[in-house]
Amino acid sequence: MEATFFPKRITASNSVVFALARAKMAMQTSSYKLWSLKSCSSLRETTSVSLLNLRSSSSARVFSLMNMTRYSTYSNDDSCPSGKRRSRGPVMAAKKRSEGAKQDDGKYKDTVDLPKTAFGLRANSTVREPELQKIWDDNQVFKRVVERNNGGTFVLHDGPPYANGDLHMGHALNKILKDIINRYKLLQNFRVQYVPGWDCHGLPIELKVLQSLDDDARKELTPLKLRNKAAKFAKSTVQSQMASFKRYGVWADWDQHYLTLHPEYEAAQIEVFGQMAIQGFIYRGRKPVHWSPSSRTALAEAELEYNEEHVSKSMYAIFRLVGVPASCGSLKEFLPNLCLAIWTTTPWTIPANAAVAVNNKLQYAIVEVSSASVDGSTSSGDGKKRFGNFMKGDKSLHLIVALDLVSTLESKWGLKLTLKKTVLGSDLENCRYTHPIDSRECPIVVGGDYITTESGTGLVHTAPGHGQEDYVTGLKYGLPLVSPVDDDGVFTEEAGQFRGLDVLGNGNVAVIDYLDEHLSMVMVEPYKHKYPYDWRTKKPTIFRATEQWFASVEGFRDAAMDAINQVTWIPSQAVNRISAMTSGRSDWCISRQRTWGVPIPVFYHVESKEPLMNEETIDHIKSIISQKGSDAWWYMAVEELLPEKYRDKASNYEKGTDTMDVWFDSVADQSQQPRREEEEKKKKKKKRTYSSGLAATKNRKKRRRAVAKKKRRREEKENLQQQSQPRSSPNNKFEVA
């Protein structure tokens, strides 16, 4: 190989040749020879210099030397006749020691001599990164950097991931973004406090365990056995996820990680619950909540996924009006053939109907129905309409619908709707109708702004036991809270002839058929809309009134809004989203009807079912769980779980079976932050030194000898300097390093 540099000719001396050798090594090569055309102007001889094992700190000398020297190259021989010499200006010839043409079994790269380095051409991250991370771990790099910094403490609170499977891109994004922030703060001289944690309770883990068992094993599964298996699964998953996070290169205090299943964490969670209960933020009530029949438990809003492709059987039905107040006496002329037209996407809730709600600001029309253009016997298949037989038997049927929807309904139903009269929504209040199934009388009530003319009829079927708006309206009017559905989503005996039917399946169809048979169904059609699904089982949920424990958001909503305004949000518009979410959030259902979780520490009176929960009982349960873990709630007797004050009445009480929402587990970690800060202070105090300069040592004898030696020296100096003031004794107290 030949390499030519800089056309300039001077005489080379031995010092120049040696300097060239050093310069050559600055380019980090080790197996070359430099060839000089002339070592002096009068002699025609060739000088070679070996560059093996030479080093230079600066490659810049190469170029200055090249400008000073003229060289020629030789292609094969160590010497060459001057006549055959090829002068190309200043030349540095790089020749391989084992020169020659390419061998038959060789490679062309062997004929070229290039600089060699130990730095790989490829990243080879699968090998290099674990090696680098091992160095970090072995040398406790994160811990040492944190201890070195003295610019204040920066705490990044780690919202715990869920320990129910392998990591995905969402986990990676979350942890890497946090790692970027932490490293930035480390470079700014902050003492970064980043303690990773894991959510270890809840339904997803419980389902994982159940899915791993066969039918026989499930039958033999007790609550304690299930909890034991769930704990093992969670701990195993934590180790797997932690290894993956480390593999991502994330720096954290991995040795101090927290798990929500640790006894000390569970005890702190009980304490948080107790403080909220004592301050009045926790209450028990019967109200509609999102219920998952597939999981047999209540769900919080955050545990829902909304399927925008869900298709419901929407139904138009009529309820016959039977009474009107004196304020609306003009409607009497249309009785007894005046009906309310309602629309619902949940026909299965009709048995729980308690009222029909109207918007007091809307105009409503009394229309005469005639000229049916559709055969009432037409049945519906998938994606088709089905019309009812509601016109049979009535020669003159009148309906009440929103005025703005008359033309829309006329087109949809294929009927002639003739306007007879208009009334204001507020005038319809307190009119009464007959329930289409059990014939009880129900009122017309004024609802909220959720009643619009965007869809339906402008009148809303109201079942307080199966809807949040319905529940609020029911409280206002004192409506009965009826919910004839059990934990599996099946009608109870309270539903009469529908008992035992699945409300999301054949029960829904049965209600539609019953109304059709009794001339109360106008039309059924498929309706695609956004519908809540259980985020774990991916199956539809229902609204169902049950006895649950709630956190009253109203009790601390103002304080939460104030806290939001004190935070710097990036990007700034994020504050709008969190503010809107907080201002409109309803009370939080925190109880779950599952086994794997932290128990709600409450006892119920066997006869009256009144709950027993106060500061004494909560403190006692907290102390037990801090030592034995939350499993104690399942294997200890009521007598042991109750404080001594109540033990003589233990037979009158039974333990609650509800557990806390796993999201309550997560937020309870905030209470652990003061404890971590206190531990951090204790760690700092342990790193102490003598202000006199003596290094602190665990060997007491050495320390005593050192102190005694200093004392003797001090006394000697005091004796020699009696006229001067004695020096103060050295400060031998520990101080923070």
XYZ file of C-alpha atoms in Angstrom:
737
model
C 0.000 0.000 0.000
C 1.227 3.494 -0.767
C 0.364 6.810 0.826
C 1.668 10.156 -0.437
C 1.747 13.457 1.455
C 2.859 17.057 0.779
C 5.134 17.885 -2.243
C 8.204 19.457 -0.613
C 11.859 18.260 -0.715
C 14.459 18.616 2.047
C 17.255 16.430 3.376
C 16.219 13.986 6.062
C 18.399 13.465 9.073
C 18.287 10.672 11.591
C 16.404 12.920 14.003
C 13.799 13.589 11.362
C 13.452 9.886 10.676
C 12.981 9.210 14.381
C 10.454 12.017 14.633
C 8.584 10.496 11.741
C 8.541 7.235 13.579
C 6.983 8.912 16.607
C 4.519 10.760 14.426
C 3.554 7.563 12.731
C 2.690 6.033 16.081
C 0.513 9.036 16.834
C -1.758 7.582 14.180
C -1.919 4.422 16.335
C -0.391 1.939 13.927
C 2.084 -0.685 15.022
C 3.363 -2.736 12.092
C 4.778 -0.288 9.569
C 8.186 0.766 8.214
C 9.024 4.236 6.979
C 11.256 4.427 3.963
C 13.430 7.424 3.250
C 14.674 8.257 -0.227
C 17.817 9.997 1.042
C 19.400 10.406 4.413
C 21.817 12.975 2.954
C 22.121 14.778 -0.346
C 25.394 13.110 -1.384
C 24.569 9.502 -0.601
C 21.954 7.401 -2.390
C 20.955 4.909 0.236
C 17.770 3.738 1.868
C 17.088 3.857 5.576
C 14.289 1.966 7.296
C 12.897 2.581 10.744
C 10.671 0.176 12.703
C 7.719 1.795 14.429
C 6.845 -1.025 16.759
C 5.964 -0.069 20.338
C 6.393 3.687 19.829
C 3.864 6.127 21.195
C 3.084 9.797 20.673
C 0.520 12.013 22.330
C -0.172 14.205 19.337
C -0.869 13.223 15.755
C -0.546 16.841 14.683
C 3.239 16.378 14.332
C 2.666 14.067 11.422
C 1.572 16.850 9.148
C 4.353 19.280 10.014
C 6.946 16.583 9.390
C 5.350 15.611 6.118
C 5.742 19.217 4.953
C 9.448 19.044 5.716
C 10.435 15.772 4.099
C 10.448 14.228 0.644
C 9.989 10.472 0.378
C 9.554 7.864 -2.243
C 7.779 4.567 -2.055
C 8.863 1.070 -2.802
C 6.407 -1.595 -3.697
C 8.329 -4.783 -2.906
C 12.071 -4.766 -2.136
C 13.809 -3.254 0.874
C 16.215 -1.525 -1.587
C 15.621 -0.254 -5.051
C 17.927 1.125 -7.743
C 17.680 4.844 -8.058
C 16.625 4.567 -11.658
C 13.527 2.646 -10.747
C 12.628 4.873 -7.852
C 9.268 6.590 -8.224
C 9.334 10.030 -6.703
C 5.949 11.455 -5.787
C 6.863 14.425 -3.692
C 7.012 13.872 0.063
C 5.891 10.279 0.496
C 5.366 8.086 3.536
C 5.305 4.474 2.494
C 3.422 2.054 4.723
C 4.383 -1.526 4.028
C 3.216 -4.610 5.797
C 5.976 -6.657 7.372
C 4.710 -9.792 5.678
C 4.637 -8.254 2.213
C 3.608 -9.939 -0.968
C 0.727 -10.516 -3.275
C -2.566 -11.938 -2.092
C -2.324 -15.631 -1.425
C -4.758 -18.039 -3.090
C -6.534 -18.735 0.177
C -6.059 -15.242 1.562
C -8.188 -12.138 1.563
C -7.596 -8.810 -0.063
C -7.877 -7.084 3.304
C -4.669 -8.883 4.351
C -2.723 -6.934 1.712
C -3.796 -3.596 3.177
C -2.352 -2.327 6.416
C -4.694 0.054 8.207
C -4.628 1.453 11.756
C -5.873 -1.037 14.296
C -7.809 -0.265 17.471
C -9.485 -2.188 20.263
C -12.636 -0.099 19.771
C -15.149 -2.292 17.959
C -16.630 -1.242 14.648
C -20.049 -2.434 15.820
C -21.860 -1.552 19.036
C -22.502 -5.208 19.943
C -24.908 -3.909 22.575
C -26.097 -7.350 23.636
C -22.618 -7.955 25.043
C -21.344 -4.468 25.894
C -24.394 -3.077 27.683
C -24.641 -5.870 30.297
C -20.909 -5.421 30.943
C -21.369 -1.691 31.433
C -24.399 -2.185 33.666
C -22.461 -4.691 35.770
C -19.810 -2.043 36.291
C -22.519 0.366 37.420
C -23.909 -2.187 39.866
C -20.571 -3.415 41.203
C -19.350 0.122 41.809
C -22.721 1.487 42.976
C -22.341 4.345 40.525
C -25.806 5.838 41.041
C -25.465 5.783 44.811
C -21.981 7.314 44.732
C -23.011 10.092 42.367
C -25.989 10.919 44.583
C -23.805 10.982 47.707
C -21.247 13.200 45.995
C -23.780 15.851 45.027
C -24.658 18.571 47.528
C -27.026 20.846 45.645
C -30.224 19.898 47.435
C -32.634 16.957 47.151
C -34.691 16.183 44.061
C -37.450 13.594 44.517
C -39.073 11.883 41.544
C -42.037 9.925 42.833
C -42.353 6.694 40.873
C -45.918 5.718 40.086
C -45.639 1.930 40.417
C -46.156 -0.329 37.386
C -48.346 -3.382 37.736
C -46.612 -6.704 38.454
C -48.728 -8.914 36.225
C -46.586 -9.641 33.159
C -43.719 -8.663 30.894
C -42.889 -5.052 30.148
C -44.054 -3.298 26.998
C -43.271 -0.065 25.176
C -45.403 1.947 27.587
C -43.212 0.848 30.491
C -40.064 1.663 28.520
C -41.275 5.149 27.628
C -42.291 5.843 31.212
C -39.043 4.737 32.821
C -36.700 6.203 30.181
C -38.324 9.636 30.409
C -37.931 9.515 34.190
C -34.306 8.431 33.792
C -33.612 11.402 31.518
C -34.981 13.768 34.155
C -32.997 12.108 36.946
C -29.694 12.201 35.060
C -30.275 15.842 34.183
C -30.793 16.644 37.862
C -27.696 14.652 38.813
C -25.657 16.769 36.408
C -27.096 19.827 38.139
C -25.589 18.614 41.435
C -28.882 17.451 42.999
C -29.170 14.494 45.348
C -31.709 12.518 43.348
C -34.121 10.336 45.299
C -35.746 7.830 42.963
C -37.198 4.755 44.653
C -38.915 2.362 42.209
C -41.983 0.430 43.292
C -44.588 -2.071 42.108
C -48.334 -2.541 42.437
C -48.748 -6.124 43.607
C -52.436 -6.490 44.508
C -55.622 -6.536 42.497
C -57.710 -8.473 40.055
C -55.226 -8.830 37.146
C -52.835 -10.874 39.283
C -55.701 -12.838 40.786
C -56.936 -13.688 37.287
C -53.448 -14.779 36.233
C -53.357 -17.224 39.120
C -56.842 -18.570 38.408
C -56.028 -19.033 34.719
C -53.023 -21.174 35.646
C -55.186 -23.656 37.625
C -57.409 -26.440 36.381
C -61.010 -26.881 37.496
C -60.174 -29.285 40.335
C -57.504 -26.983 41.735
C -59.892 -24.026 41.633
C -62.487 -25.919 43.649
C -59.943 -26.582 46.407
C -58.677 -23.007 46.381
C -59.215 -21.171 49.674
C -58.711 -17.391 50.055
C -55.389 -17.925 51.823
C -54.117 -20.353 49.169
C -55.107 -17.913 46.453
C -53.359 -15.060 48.235
C -50.220 -17.138 48.665
C -50.101 -18.021 44.976
C -50.811 -14.415 43.989
C -47.974 -13.148 46.201
C -45.500 -15.604 44.658
C -46.586 -14.612 41.163
C -46.248 -10.898 41.949
C -42.783 -11.265 43.489
C -41.571 -13.330 40.545
C -42.885 -10.745 38.098
C -41.232 -7.930 40.050
C -37.825 -9.583 39.703
C -38.361 -10.075 35.986
C -39.480 -6.490 35.435
C -36.678 -5.107 37.574
C -34.102 -6.972 35.485
C -35.676 -5.505 32.345
C -35.641 -1.973 33.741
C -31.966 -2.358 34.622
C -31.364 -3.658 31.112
C -32.909 -0.424 29.825
C -30.054 1.349 31.615
C -32.309 3.068 34.158
C -30.580 4.415 37.261
C -32.552 4.040 40.496
C -32.237 2.946 44.103
C -33.063 -0.631 43.159
C -31.982 -2.042 46.525
C -34.588 0.069 48.331
C -37.534 -0.650 46.001
C -40.984 -0.933 47.538
C -43.791 -3.412 46.941
C -47.382 -2.716 47.906
C -47.544 -6.228 49.411
C -44.816 -5.533 51.994
C -46.294 -5.526 55.530
C -44.927 -2.059 56.342
C -46.509 -0.658 53.183
C -49.852 -2.336 53.859
C -49.839 -0.972 57.421
C -49.176 2.548 56.110
C -52.060 2.116 53.685
C -54.392 1.113 56.542
C -53.256 4.249 58.361
C -54.093 6.475 55.376
C -57.505 4.844 55.053
C -58.134 5.328 58.769
C -57.163 9.001 58.695
C -59.531 9.631 55.797
C -62.329 7.734 57.535
C -61.893 9.648 60.797
C -61.943 12.969 58.916
C -65.183 11.966 57.198
C -63.800 11.372 53.694
C -64.730 7.662 53.698
C -68.325 6.494 53.802
C -70.408 3.434 52.967
C -73.453 3.746 50.760
C -75.651 2.046 48.205
C -75.383 3.704 44.853
C -74.857 2.669 41.234
C -71.286 1.852 40.290
C -69.579 0.392 37.265
C -69.885 -3.341 37.778
C -68.072 -6.042 35.858
C -70.108 -9.277 35.675
C -67.088 -11.025 34.163
C -64.912 -10.081 37.168
C -67.758 -9.993 39.727
C -66.516 -6.729 41.239
C -67.062 -2.988 41.195
C -64.752 -0.907 39.035
C -63.451 2.632 39.246
C -63.598 4.973 36.258
C -59.868 4.452 35.696
C -60.438 0.705 35.286
C -62.670 1.115 32.261
C -61.946 1.020 28.573
C -64.499 2.526 26.204
C -65.198 0.420 23.134
C -66.364 2.725 20.354
C -67.472 -0.218 18.193
C -69.926 -1.621 20.728
C -73.414 -2.269 19.316
C -76.439 -2.182 21.634
C -80.084 -3.048 21.009
C -81.680 0.367 21.307
C -85.429 0.438 21.884
C -88.245 2.946 21.526
C -91.059 2.128 23.959
C -94.244 3.761 25.251
C -95.542 4.175 28.808
C -99.279 4.974 29.169
C -100.121 8.189 31.010
C -102.798 7.759 33.707
C -102.860 11.060 35.616
C -102.060 14.720 35.129
C -101.891 17.522 37.749
C -104.190 20.517 37.715
C -101.375 22.656 36.275
C -101.447 20.509 33.146
C -105.184 19.914 32.870
C -105.176 20.563 29.116
C -103.701 17.081 28.609
C -106.769 15.342 30.022
C -108.551 15.497 26.689
C -106.000 13.020 25.259
C -106.438 10.439 28.016
C -106.563 7.433 28.163
C -104.738 7.105 24.837
C -101.833 9.440 25.721
C -98.414 7.777 26.125
C -94.835 8.828 26.815
C -92.345 7.770 24.165
C -88.922 6.883 25.612
C -85.676 5.614 24.107
C -83.018 3.486 25.796
C -79.894 1.538 24.855
C -80.347 -0.728 27.904
C -83.798 -2.357 27.645
C -82.835 -4.737 30.477
C -83.109 -1.790 32.933
C -86.865 -1.329 32.259
C -87.827 -3.592 35.215
C -85.993 -1.108 37.488
C -87.679 1.956 35.969
C -88.865 4.448 38.603
C -89.603 7.595 36.572
C -89.406 9.355 33.207
C -87.305 12.532 33.152
C -87.847 15.601 30.969
C -85.885 18.798 30.393
C -87.866 21.677 31.880
C -86.580 24.071 29.188
C -87.552 21.979 26.151
C -90.806 22.219 24.225
C -92.716 18.923 23.996
C -95.322 17.975 21.385
C -98.488 15.885 21.681
C -98.727 14.111 18.332
C -101.356 11.798 16.902
C -99.977 8.554 15.442
C -101.485 7.170 12.241
C -100.790 5.711 8.809
C -98.431 2.909 9.796
C -96.408 2.085 6.708
C -94.504 -0.788 8.265
C -95.776 -4.307 8.914
C -95.755 -4.818 12.661
C -94.688 -8.435 12.267
C -91.375 -7.498 10.661
C -88.606 -9.088 12.716
C -85.059 -7.890 12.999
C -81.930 -9.691 12.095
C -78.434 -8.364 12.753
C -78.219 -4.792 11.538
C -81.972 -4.514 10.817
C -84.873 -2.727 12.477
C -87.718 -4.467 14.233
C -91.100 -2.768 14.606
C -93.526 -3.502 17.406
C -97.256 -4.039 17.538
C -98.011 -1.025 19.679
C -100.673 0.298 17.211
C -103.001 -2.666 17.678
C -106.063 -1.995 19.795
C -105.770 1.811 19.785
C -107.893 3.687 17.242
C -106.476 7.047 18.325
C -102.994 6.894 19.894
C -101.210 10.058 21.024
C -97.545 10.329 22.057
C -95.518 12.953 23.913
C -92.089 13.598 22.318
C -89.722 16.558 22.043
C -90.989 19.069 19.492
C -87.620 19.262 17.709
C -87.619 15.488 17.127
C -91.065 15.036 15.573
C -89.864 14.971 11.951
C -86.907 12.717 12.825
C -89.088 10.173 14.587
C -91.723 10.285 11.843
C -89.070 9.298 9.325
C -87.454 6.689 11.554
C -90.678 4.975 12.549
C -92.368 5.262 9.159
C -95.468 6.745 10.804
C -97.555 9.838 10.384
C -97.149 12.109 13.451
C -99.667 14.934 13.495
C -98.972 17.791 15.905
C -101.893 18.455 18.250
C -100.460 20.535 21.083
C -97.196 21.762 22.635
C -96.267 22.054 26.306
C -93.177 23.108 28.231
C -91.158 20.395 29.920
C -91.721 21.922 33.347
C -95.506 21.563 32.830
C -95.155 17.776 32.584
C -93.632 17.440 36.040
C -95.657 15.211 38.409
C -97.741 13.627 35.651
C -98.064 9.904 36.321
C -97.830 6.835 34.107
C -98.231 3.082 34.510
C -95.086 0.968 34.602
C -95.187 -1.300 31.524
C -94.273 -4.478 33.456
C -95.621 -4.401 37.007
C -98.385 -1.767 36.577
C -97.231 0.479 39.425
C -97.644 4.228 38.988
C -94.494 6.295 38.440
C -93.964 10.068 38.076
C -92.596 12.354 35.398
C -89.677 14.281 36.893
C -87.394 17.081 35.762
C -83.908 15.858 34.970
C -80.714 17.705 34.132
C -78.913 19.007 31.092
C -78.157 15.439 30.012
C -81.646 15.405 28.412
C -81.216 16.809 24.890
C -82.704 16.500 21.424
C -79.560 15.050 19.832
C -81.009 11.544 19.971
C -83.932 9.578 21.365
C -87.296 11.246 22.064
C -86.422 13.967 24.587
C -87.840 11.837 27.431
C -85.454 9.653 29.428
C -86.356 6.375 31.118
C -84.960 6.733 34.644
C -83.720 3.807 36.776
C -81.815 5.190 39.821
C -80.242 1.786 40.470
C -78.600 1.644 37.051
C -77.232 5.082 36.180
C -75.359 7.965 37.745
C -77.606 10.751 36.410
C -80.638 8.628 37.250
C -79.330 8.197 40.788
C -78.891 11.943 41.282
C -82.394 12.594 39.955
C -83.719 9.830 42.200
C -82.192 11.448 45.281
C -83.868 14.721 44.380
C -87.324 13.131 44.117
C -86.928 10.311 46.633
C -87.292 7.601 44.007
C -86.820 3.938 45.010
C -83.356 2.513 44.378
C -84.212 -0.721 42.552
C -81.475 -2.944 41.113
C -82.695 -6.533 40.535
C -79.330 -7.817 39.266
C -76.784 -10.009 41.081
C -72.969 -10.131 41.002
C -72.948 -12.251 37.833
C -75.140 -9.831 35.913
C -78.216 -12.056 36.204
C -81.754 -10.957 37.100
C -82.772 -11.731 40.699
C -86.197 -12.744 42.023
C -87.026 -9.069 42.321
C -87.214 -9.006 38.494
C -90.147 -11.435 38.464
C -90.529 -13.453 35.276
C -87.051 -12.453 34.116
C -85.313 -14.118 37.075
C -82.175 -16.068 36.152
C -81.640 -14.391 32.769
C -78.384 -12.679 31.777
C -79.052 -8.950 31.499
C -76.518 -8.500 28.694
C -77.816 -11.512 26.796
C -81.119 -13.355 26.820
C -82.468 -11.142 29.615
C -82.222 -8.085 27.396
C -84.102 -9.885 24.584
C -86.730 -11.172 27.007
C -87.601 -7.654 28.173
C -87.954 -6.459 24.563
C -90.211 -9.396 23.695
C -92.376 -8.808 26.768
C -92.943 -5.156 25.868
C -93.753 -6.127 22.287
C -96.312 -8.680 23.444
C -97.937 -6.070 25.702
C -98.048 -3.430 22.913
C -95.412 -1.177 24.480
C -92.532 -1.562 22.028
C -92.340 0.792 19.049
C -89.064 -0.209 17.435
C -85.722 -1.908 18.127
C -82.583 -1.209 16.094
C -78.825 -1.737 16.448
C -77.015 1.281 17.832
C -73.224 1.614 17.678
C -71.812 3.795 20.423
C -69.037 4.102 22.987
C -69.582 1.648 25.840
C -67.540 0.899 29.009
C -65.631 -2.402 29.129
C -63.664 -4.047 31.903
C -60.034 -3.190 31.083
C -58.901 -6.590 32.386
C -61.396 -9.029 30.885
C -62.284 -6.876 27.832
C -65.988 -7.550 28.406
C -68.928 -5.128 28.823
C -69.797 -3.684 32.219
C -73.106 -2.529 33.669
C -74.258 0.118 36.126
C -75.539 -1.574 39.258
C -76.470 -0.270 42.708
C -74.554 -2.085 45.454
C -73.279 -1.444 48.975
C -69.780 -0.049 48.556
C -67.174 2.077 50.315
C -66.533 5.469 48.762
C -63.984 8.251 49.066
C -65.866 11.540 49.059
C -64.150 13.619 46.398
C -66.412 16.515 47.332
C -64.752 16.588 50.739
C -61.350 17.546 49.345
C -62.131 18.785 45.836
C -61.320 22.431 46.667
C -58.017 21.467 48.294
C -57.131 19.380 45.235
C -57.912 22.277 42.888
C -55.700 24.592 44.965
C -52.868 22.063 44.826
C -53.218 21.792 41.041
C -52.791 25.543 40.686
C -49.553 25.444 42.684
C -47.909 22.985 40.300
C -45.836 23.983 37.275
C -47.277 21.986 34.386
C -45.281 21.078 31.284
C -46.799 21.619 28.792
C -48.824 24.406 30.366
C -52.123 23.327 28.785
C -52.004 20.054 30.763
C -53.454 21.943 33.722
C -56.722 22.334 31.826
C -57.176 18.603 31.488
C -56.401 17.728 35.097
C -58.550 20.618 36.363
C -61.543 19.541 34.297
C -61.080 15.943 35.434
C -60.901 16.900 39.113
C -63.761 19.383 39.064
C -66.145 16.888 37.456
C -65.089 13.685 39.178
C -67.741 11.888 41.230
C -67.059 10.082 44.505
C -64.507 7.300 44.193
C -65.660 3.723 44.803
C -62.676 2.209 46.620
C -64.062 -1.194 47.641
C -63.582 -4.367 45.603
C -65.209 -7.765 46.000
C -61.997 -9.714 45.533
C -59.554 -11.689 47.670
C -56.109 -10.488 46.622
C -55.771 -7.033 48.150
C -55.505 -5.020 51.345
C -58.678 -5.538 53.411
C -60.969 -2.678 54.328
C -60.560 -2.798 58.145
C -64.202 -2.909 59.154
C -66.409 -5.222 61.207
C -70.175 -5.592 60.766
C -72.734 -6.319 63.425
C -74.186 -9.742 62.678
C -77.811 -8.656 63.047
C -77.978 -4.950 62.240
C -75.101 -4.984 59.710
C -73.906 -1.687 61.176
C -70.179 -1.176 60.540
C -67.677 -0.926 63.392
C -64.664 1.168 62.440
C -62.967 3.781 64.607
C -59.520 5.004 65.558
C -58.966 2.207 68.088
C -59.896 -0.634 65.735
C -57.873 0.818 62.861
C -54.743 1.313 64.996
C -55.004 -2.232 66.320
C -55.366 -3.744 62.849
C -52.523 -1.580 61.568
C -50.167 -2.904 64.254
C -51.106 -6.507 63.404
C -50.626 -6.060 59.658
C -47.290 -4.279 60.118
C -45.980 -7.455 61.776
C -47.866 -10.267 60.039
C -48.996 -8.767 56.748
C -52.539 -8.452 55.432
C -52.946 -12.252 55.332
C -53.649 -11.955 59.038
C -57.102 -10.591 58.224
C -57.976 -13.949 56.675
C -56.463 -16.393 59.154
C -56.951 -14.573 62.462
C -60.247 -14.730 64.374
C -62.431 -11.710 65.033
C -61.460 -11.877 68.723
C -57.804 -11.385 67.826
C -58.417 -8.636 65.292
C -60.572 -6.563 67.622
C -58.967 -4.394 70.332
C -59.221 -5.749 73.851
C -62.022 -3.312 74.620
C -64.353 -5.102 72.180
C -63.310 -8.735 72.628
C -66.120 -9.649 74.992
C -68.544 -8.687 72.188
C -66.578 -10.352 69.379
C -69.330 -12.923 68.775
C -71.632 -10.108 67.682
C -69.357 -9.057 64.834
C -68.006 -10.478 61.595
C -65.111 -9.362 59.380
C -65.751 -7.451 56.180
C -64.766 -9.238 52.982
C -64.097 -6.236 50.702
C -60.590 -5.235 49.667
C -59.305 -1.822 48.621
C -59.053 -0.680 45.039
C -55.521 -1.265 43.773
C -55.363 2.430 42.813
C -55.751 3.240 46.504
C -52.667 1.074 47.055
C -50.745 3.235 44.598
C -51.662 6.639 45.966
C -50.917 5.499 49.528
C -47.224 5.570 48.608
C -47.277 9.342 49.087
C -47.451 8.685 52.810
C -44.139 6.822 52.605
C -42.179 9.845 51.386
C -41.587 11.434 54.824
C -40.285 8.077 56.071
C -37.843 7.848 53.152
C -36.615 11.379 53.766
C -36.043 10.544 57.421
C -34.055 7.444 56.436
C -32.008 9.592 54.059
C -31.154 11.946 56.914
C -30.077 9.009 59.071
C -27.795 7.771 56.294
C -26.141 11.183 56.131
C -25.529 11.224 59.882
C -23.713 7.896 59.659
C -21.091 9.427 57.366
C -19.219 11.365 60.026
C -15.558 12.355 60.521
C -13.442 13.919 63.286
C -13.049 17.627 62.745
C -9.425 17.251 63.956
C -8.688 15.254 60.832
C -8.624 11.780 62.325
C -10.560 9.337 60.222
C -13.449 7.746 62.059
C -12.819 4.076 62.680
C -14.804 1.218 64.143
C -11.802 0.072 66.119
C -12.365 1.651 69.523
C -8.910 0.814 70.800
C -7.230 2.650 67.949
C -9.490 5.629 68.478
C -8.723 5.744 72.204
C -4.976 5.548 71.536
C -5.190 8.357 69.022
C -7.164 10.545 71.411
C -4.784 9.790 74.281
C -1.785 10.628 72.110
C -3.251 13.989 71.150
C -4.036 14.680 74.774
C -0.422 14.040 75.804
C 0.848 16.344 73.082
C -1.524 19.055 74.186
C -0.405 18.764 77.796
C 3.255 18.975 76.766
C 2.587 22.165 74.803
C 0.669 23.640 77.721
C 3.578 22.977 80.045
C 5.995 24.644 77.634
C 3.724 27.641 77.100
C 2.501 28.408 80.580
C 2.354 32.102 79.887
C 0.057 31.729 76.914
C -3.622 30.734 77.017
C -4.068 26.934 76.740
C -5.377 25.685 73.453
C -8.903 24.384 73.397
C -9.298 20.673 73.228
C -9.742 19.261 69.783
C -13.253 18.718 68.660
C -13.718 14.973 68.699
C -17.393 14.976 67.917
C -18.795 13.458 64.761
C -20.133 15.731 62.075
C -21.825 15.094 58.779
C -19.294 14.461 56.062
